[in-house]
Amino acid sequence: MTEILKGKPVADMIKADMTKKIEAFRAKGIAPKIAVVRLGEDPSDISYEKAILKVSASLNIDSEVFNIPRESTTEELLALMDKLNNDTKIHGILVFRPLPKQIDAERVVNFINPDKDIDCMNPINLEAIFEGKKDSFEPATPRAAVEILGRTGYDYQGKNVAIINRSMVVGKPLAMMLLNENATVTICHSKTKDLKAVCKNADVVFTALGRAKMLDKSYFNEDSIVIDVGVSMDKEGKISGDADYDALVDYVAKITPVPGGVGSITTTILLNQVLKAVEKQNK
């Protein structure tokens, strides 16, 4: 019988820990606050923004949205970020990406205050992950992927793990997080030879391809654990993960659903980073 790894119970566990910290901060006169920077009216950005505002309100974390035109220049965005960097009432800054083509993304990621960089854009914070520093900020999606299995008591130490993604957004930071858990990690990509064999030999497979239902039974065995980070539309227009969930749900040992899996934890993880930012700024 396949164990379904749903995100909500994990998010609730994290929120319970967060609530205690928030109460302690507010007792000291500190009101945790996130600033959300959005350029334009992209529907996916607005959807994520609504989720952030809803969860932050439920946790008693203050929030403020800074919406500027999609046509804004790099200098205009940096001017806003300079204001947020120096506002002592704002603890965490989230800039929605991808940025418009006219924006110099490299300048933006290097400009954000590392102590407020809750989405881990700044290379200083990415470097901290690679160095294994435990108090560093972490990208929300990879951390959510680790937590959805780890919070069940699963021990990654000594396990063979395959990651099908090599981006700086998911694959590479995820690999570093798992190495810090003493897992043996293989990163897979479009040039990987015999991907099916790599996946079958892994204890846990993390996938973030964005290719609906690509991974069927031939990629796994009955002991496989599948953590599906991919999100795309299938042929019927329904949201789907990379794994063929219906084909695998009574075959593999454990699997995350899409939706309702990793994605349902990311907003909570992001807001948990705001609390980490409060701690950094009030040492």
XYZ file of C-alpha atoms in Angstrom:
283
model
C 0.000 0.000 0.000
C 1.520 3.297 -1.113
C 1.908 5.995 1.547
C 0.682 9.366 0.276
C 2.907 12.188 1.531
C 0.569 15.182 1.751
C 1.875 18.667 2.387
C -0.750 20.056 4.768
C 0.211 17.983 7.849
C 3.836 19.046 7.393
C 2.870 22.699 6.925
C 0.755 22.498 10.100
C 3.712 21.101 12.063
C 5.949 23.937 10.884
C 3.256 26.536 11.618
C 2.914 25.233 15.186
C 6.628 25.843 15.757
C 6.381 29.255 14.092
C 3.452 30.388 16.241
C 5.514 30.022 19.418
C 8.367 32.057 17.944
C 6.041 34.795 16.683
C 4.415 35.122 20.103
C 7.863 35.419 21.691
C 8.950 38.097 19.192
C 5.785 40.125 19.670
C 6.171 39.913 23.444
C 9.493 41.709 22.923
C 7.851 44.361 20.739
C 9.074 42.860 17.455
C 6.463 42.458 14.708
C 7.798 40.108 11.990
C 7.136 41.592 8.548
C 7.564 40.500 4.927
C 7.776 42.837 1.925
C 6.562 41.375 -1.376
C 7.866 43.043 -4.543
C 5.862 42.402 -7.705
C 6.515 43.845 -11.159
C 3.340 44.031 -13.217
C 0.226 41.861 -13.056
C 1.397 38.329 -13.841
C -1.421 35.940 -12.786
C 0.934 33.373 -11.228
C 2.671 36.107 -9.202
C -0.678 37.438 -8.004
C -1.816 33.932 -7.052
C 1.353 33.306 -5.028
C 1.056 36.756 -3.472
C -2.488 35.996 -2.283
C -1.282 32.740 -0.720
C 1.526 34.564 1.090
C -0.816 37.243 2.426
C -3.359 34.652 3.569
C -0.846 32.469 5.412
C 1.051 35.419 6.895
C -2.196 36.879 8.258
C -3.128 33.531 9.824
C 0.269 33.426 11.551
C 0.212 37.082 12.688
C 3.110 38.029 10.410
C 2.766 41.535 8.970
C 2.978 41.901 5.195
C 3.129 44.668 2.612
C 3.022 44.482 -1.182
C 5.088 46.809 -3.350
C 3.757 46.643 -6.909
C 5.620 48.568 -9.610
C 5.032 48.575 -13.389
C 6.368 45.668 -15.428
C 8.165 48.251 -17.581
C 10.204 49.563 -14.624
C 13.950 49.964 -15.112
C 16.672 48.255 -13.113
C 17.417 51.557 -11.379
C 13.785 51.988 -10.354
C 13.650 48.481 -8.898
C 16.953 48.975 -7.062
C 15.695 52.272 -5.628
C 12.702 50.442 -4.138
C 14.917 47.651 -2.846
C 17.282 50.172 -1.259
C 14.335 51.560 0.678
C 13.311 48.071 1.814
C 16.893 47.063 2.632
C 17.124 49.972 5.060
C 13.634 49.804 6.580
C 14.135 48.323 10.052
C 10.443 47.350 10.272
C 10.813 44.987 7.300
C 12.592 41.722 8.075
C 12.200 39.736 4.858
C 12.087 40.736 1.188
C 10.647 38.593 -1.600
C 11.069 39.695 -5.221
C 8.943 37.710 -7.661
C 10.904 36.063 -10.450
C 11.516 35.655 -13.305
C 12.180 39.361 -13.725
C 11.313 41.192 -16.971
C 13.999 41.063 -19.674
C 15.000 44.716 -19.275
C 15.935 44.169 -15.621
C 19.559 43.316 -14.825
C 18.835 40.255 -12.673
C 22.453 39.897 -11.555
C 22.469 43.406 -10.088
C 19.178 42.714 -8.318
C 20.245 39.456 -6.649
C 23.518 41.015 -5.523
C 21.782 44.141 -4.221
C 19.267 42.552 -1.859
C 20.305 42.734 1.800
C 21.619 39.209 2.590
C 20.001 39.365 6.040
C 16.568 39.986 4.457
C 16.976 37.628 1.493
C 14.332 35.078 2.491
C 14.177 33.479 -0.982
C 17.957 32.978 -1.060
C 18.663 35.036 -4.200
C 21.926 36.615 -3.093
C 25.041 34.548 -3.956
C 26.255 35.108 -0.386
C 23.326 33.041 0.898
C 23.654 30.388 -1.806
C 27.305 30.016 -0.839
C 26.269 29.477 2.783
C 24.124 26.497 1.707
C 27.076 24.999 -0.165
C 29.202 25.465 2.959
C 26.576 23.713 5.081
C 25.892 26.648 7.407
C 22.810 25.729 9.427
C 21.554 29.284 10.040
C 21.538 30.219 6.338
C 18.457 31.095 4.310
C 17.312 28.394 1.907
C 15.185 28.433 -1.264
C 11.655 27.509 -0.210
C 10.937 24.798 -2.784
C 14.002 22.599 -2.129
C 13.542 22.911 1.643
C 9.853 21.976 1.282
C 10.875 18.918 -0.748
C 13.275 17.801 1.991
C 10.774 18.468 4.783
C 7.792 16.624 3.277
C 9.649 13.337 3.783
C 11.988 14.327 6.619
C 9.142 15.416 8.905
C 7.748 11.869 8.800
C 10.896 10.735 10.604
C 12.676 9.549 7.477
C 16.469 9.502 7.873
C 18.328 10.542 4.712
C 21.691 9.454 6.104
C 23.330 6.871 3.860
C 20.419 6.816 1.412
C 20.900 6.944 -2.359
C 19.032 9.944 -3.711
C 18.438 10.953 -7.339
C 17.495 14.521 -8.281
C 16.113 15.114 -11.767
C 16.911 18.827 -12.061
C 20.180 20.770 -12.018
C 18.940 24.370 -11.763
C 20.105 26.863 -9.152
C 16.457 27.248 -8.133
C 15.805 23.607 -7.203
C 18.337 20.921 -8.136
C 21.662 22.306 -6.936
C 20.520 23.745 -3.582
C 18.462 20.586 -2.984
C 21.574 18.495 -3.588
C 23.516 20.524 -1.026
C 20.734 20.209 1.561
C 20.666 16.430 1.113
C 24.458 16.171 1.249
C 24.251 18.040 4.555
C 21.870 15.253 5.667
C 24.600 12.729 4.707
C 22.703 11.324 1.731
C 24.538 10.098 -1.379
C 23.281 12.322 -4.178
C 23.130 11.890 -7.956
C 22.013 14.894 -10.019
C 20.352 13.928 -13.304
C 19.720 16.017 -16.417
C 18.977 15.738 -20.134
C 22.387 14.162 -20.844
C 22.170 11.527 -18.096
C 22.659 8.034 -19.490
C 19.969 5.495 -18.579
C 17.867 7.709 -16.329
C 15.565 4.785 -15.594
C 18.409 2.757 -14.085
C 19.541 5.704 -11.944
C 16.010 6.200 -10.602
C 15.438 2.492 -9.952
C 18.670 2.279 -7.959
C 17.754 5.289 -5.798
C 15.987 5.073 -2.449
C 14.410 8.489 -3.063
C 13.778 10.289 -6.357
C 13.194 14.054 -6.405
C 11.903 15.302 -9.749
C 11.370 18.875 -10.959
C 11.150 18.614 -14.739
C 7.813 20.254 -15.392
C 6.854 17.477 -17.837
C 3.442 16.050 -16.984
C 3.310 12.330 -16.159
C 6.660 11.601 -17.830
C 7.828 9.188 -15.124
C 5.908 5.912 -15.195
C 6.437 2.544 -13.487
C 9.490 1.778 -15.600
C 11.484 4.381 -13.627
C 10.783 2.932 -10.182
C 10.533 -0.187 -8.057
C 8.180 -1.112 -5.224
C 10.506 0.396 -2.601
C 10.861 3.750 -4.384
C 9.984 7.023 -2.677
C 8.900 9.700 -5.162
C 9.023 13.394 -4.224
C 7.383 15.253 -7.107
C 8.279 18.941 -7.358
C 7.214 19.302 -10.996
C 4.087 21.259 -11.867
C 2.560 21.420 -15.347
C -0.672 20.788 -17.230
C -1.480 17.332 -18.580
C -3.305 16.623 -21.862
C -6.667 17.082 -20.139
C -5.653 20.516 -18.851
C -5.301 19.348 -15.248
C -2.412 20.251 -12.935
C 0.023 17.353 -12.857
C 3.427 16.423 -11.535
C 6.286 14.769 -13.417
C 5.308 11.348 -12.065
C 2.306 9.448 -13.410
C 0.565 9.528 -10.043
C -2.357 7.256 -10.932
C -0.027 4.575 -12.281
C 2.322 4.761 -9.298
C -0.038 5.231 -6.359
C -0.464 1.489 -5.765
C 3.046 0.559 -6.841
C 5.787 2.650 -5.159
C 6.371 2.833 -1.394
C 5.692 6.561 -0.978
C 4.693 9.412 -3.270
C 3.726 13.087 -3.052
C 0.566 14.236 -4.862
C 0.419 17.218 -7.227
C -1.289 19.411 -6.209
C -1.361 18.956 -2.435
C 2.240 17.898 -1.919
C 5.478 19.889 -1.916
C 3.836 23.039 -3.284
C 1.491 23.304 -0.313
C 4.469 23.686 2.040
C 6.532 26.296 0.179
C 4.637 29.366 1.404
C 4.976 28.224 5.016
C 8.702 27.573 4.509
C 9.120 31.039 2.995
C 7.428 32.702 5.962
C 9.486 30.607 8.362
C 12.514 32.261 6.765
C 11.078 35.626 7.841
C 11.442 34.444 11.436
C 15.005 33.391 10.708
C 15.560 36.915 9.361
C 14.160 38.416 12.571
C 16.657 36.349 14.554
C 19.547 37.460 12.329
C 18.590 41.117 12.676
C 18.099 41.013 16.454
C 21.182 39.165 17.680
